Short mmCIF file of C-alpha atoms in Angstrom, two decimals:
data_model
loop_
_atom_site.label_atom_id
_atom_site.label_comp_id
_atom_site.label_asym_id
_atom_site.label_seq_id
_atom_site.Cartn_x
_atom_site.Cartn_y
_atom_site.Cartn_z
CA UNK Y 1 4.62 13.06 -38.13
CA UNK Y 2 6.48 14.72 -35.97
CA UNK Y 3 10.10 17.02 -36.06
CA UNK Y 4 12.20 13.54 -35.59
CA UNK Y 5 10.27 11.57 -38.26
CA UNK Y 6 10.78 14.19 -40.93
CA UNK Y 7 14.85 14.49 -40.20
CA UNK Y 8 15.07 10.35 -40.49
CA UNK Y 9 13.54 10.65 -43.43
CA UNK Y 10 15.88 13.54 -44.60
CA UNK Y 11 18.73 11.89 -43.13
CA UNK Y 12 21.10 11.54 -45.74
CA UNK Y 13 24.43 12.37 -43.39
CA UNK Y 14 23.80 10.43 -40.42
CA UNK Y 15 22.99 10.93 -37.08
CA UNK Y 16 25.61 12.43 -35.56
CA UNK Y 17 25.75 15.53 -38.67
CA UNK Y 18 22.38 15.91 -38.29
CA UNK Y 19 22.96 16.61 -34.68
CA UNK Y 20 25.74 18.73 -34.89
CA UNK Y 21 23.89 20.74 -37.67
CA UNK Y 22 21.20 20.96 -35.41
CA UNK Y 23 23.02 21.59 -32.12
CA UNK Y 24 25.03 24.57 -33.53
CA UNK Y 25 21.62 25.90 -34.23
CA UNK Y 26 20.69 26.07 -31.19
CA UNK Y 27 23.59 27.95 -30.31
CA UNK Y 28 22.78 30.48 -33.05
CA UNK Y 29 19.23 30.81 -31.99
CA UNK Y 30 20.43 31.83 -28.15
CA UNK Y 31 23.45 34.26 -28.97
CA UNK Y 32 22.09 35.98 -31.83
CA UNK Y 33 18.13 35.54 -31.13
CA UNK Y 34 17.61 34.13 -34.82
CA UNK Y 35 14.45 31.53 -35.94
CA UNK Y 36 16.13 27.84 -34.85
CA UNK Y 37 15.19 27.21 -38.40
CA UNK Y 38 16.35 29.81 -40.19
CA UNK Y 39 19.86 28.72 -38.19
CA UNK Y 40 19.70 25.39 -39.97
CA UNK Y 41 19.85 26.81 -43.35
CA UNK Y 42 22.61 28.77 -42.38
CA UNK Y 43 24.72 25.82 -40.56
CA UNK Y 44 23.55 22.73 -43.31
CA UNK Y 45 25.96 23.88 -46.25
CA UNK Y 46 28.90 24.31 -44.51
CA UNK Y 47 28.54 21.33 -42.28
CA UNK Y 48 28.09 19.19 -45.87
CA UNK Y 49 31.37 20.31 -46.92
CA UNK Y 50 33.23 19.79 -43.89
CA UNK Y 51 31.67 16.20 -43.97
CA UNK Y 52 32.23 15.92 -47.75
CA UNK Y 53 34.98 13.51 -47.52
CA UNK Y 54 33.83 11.16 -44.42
CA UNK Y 55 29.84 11.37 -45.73
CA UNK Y 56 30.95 11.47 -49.73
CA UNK Y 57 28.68 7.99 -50.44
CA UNK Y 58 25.77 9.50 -48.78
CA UNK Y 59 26.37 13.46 -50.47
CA UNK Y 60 26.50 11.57 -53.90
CA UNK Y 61 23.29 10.06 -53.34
CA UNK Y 62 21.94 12.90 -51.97
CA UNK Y 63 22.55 14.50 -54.92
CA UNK Y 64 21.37 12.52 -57.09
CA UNK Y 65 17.98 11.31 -55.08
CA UNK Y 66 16.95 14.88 -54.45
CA UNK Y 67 18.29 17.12 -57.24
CA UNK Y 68 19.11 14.80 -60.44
CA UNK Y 69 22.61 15.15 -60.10
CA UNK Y 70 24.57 12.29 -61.84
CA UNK Y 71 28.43 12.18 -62.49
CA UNK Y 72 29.20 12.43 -65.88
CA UNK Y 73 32.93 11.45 -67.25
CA UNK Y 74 34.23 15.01 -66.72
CA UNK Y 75 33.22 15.41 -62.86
CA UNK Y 76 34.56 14.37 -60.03
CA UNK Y 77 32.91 13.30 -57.15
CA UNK Y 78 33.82 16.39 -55.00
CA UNK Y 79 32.19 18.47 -58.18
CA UNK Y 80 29.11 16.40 -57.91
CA UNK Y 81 28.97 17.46 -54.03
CA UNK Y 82 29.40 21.01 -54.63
CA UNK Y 83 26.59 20.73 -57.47
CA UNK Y 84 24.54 19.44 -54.65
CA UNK Y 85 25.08 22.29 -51.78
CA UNK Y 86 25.08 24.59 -54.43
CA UNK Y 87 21.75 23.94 -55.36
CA UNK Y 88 20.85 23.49 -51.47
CA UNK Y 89 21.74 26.91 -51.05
CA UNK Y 90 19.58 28.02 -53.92
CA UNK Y 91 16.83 26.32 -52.59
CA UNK Y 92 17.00 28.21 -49.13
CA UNK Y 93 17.13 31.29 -51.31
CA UNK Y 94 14.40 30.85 -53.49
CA UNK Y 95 12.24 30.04 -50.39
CA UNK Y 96 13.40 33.70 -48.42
CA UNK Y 97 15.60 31.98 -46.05
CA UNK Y 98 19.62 32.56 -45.06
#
């Protein structure tokens, strides 16, 4: 498997987010000479809220697919999203990364 297969099979945005995410990481990596994947860790949350609104069916299954996430009657989808990043963010954390 190579770099492309994994990020279809993690492509829960679409295309086009996944290569903005990845092309402002590349930008990163040149002016500030940090790991090209560290500077997807850094970009991912903040491009998933920006696209929260235009990407919401594919956030909401994101989070429930990866992290068990379901709406209950006193959330709102935008909550539900937030859960999600949230918990991306964590995740970076826990593994040492930005």
């Amino acid at each position: 498997m190579d770099g492309d297969d994994g990020a279809e099979r993690l492509d829960w945005y679409g295309r086009a987010a996944r290569l903005t995410t990845h092309m402002i990481g590349h930008e990163l990596t040149s002016l500030h000479a940090i790991d090209h994947a560290r500077t997807l860790t850094i970009v991912l949350p903040s491009v998933m809220r920006e696209l929260k609104d235009s990407k919401k069916d594919r956030l909401l299954q994101y989070a429930r697919n990866v992290w068990n996430i379901e709406a209950n009657n006193n959330q709102s989808d935008d909550e539900v999203i937030e859960a999600a990043i949230v918990r991306t963010e964590d995740f970076f954390r826990d593994l040492g990364l930005p």
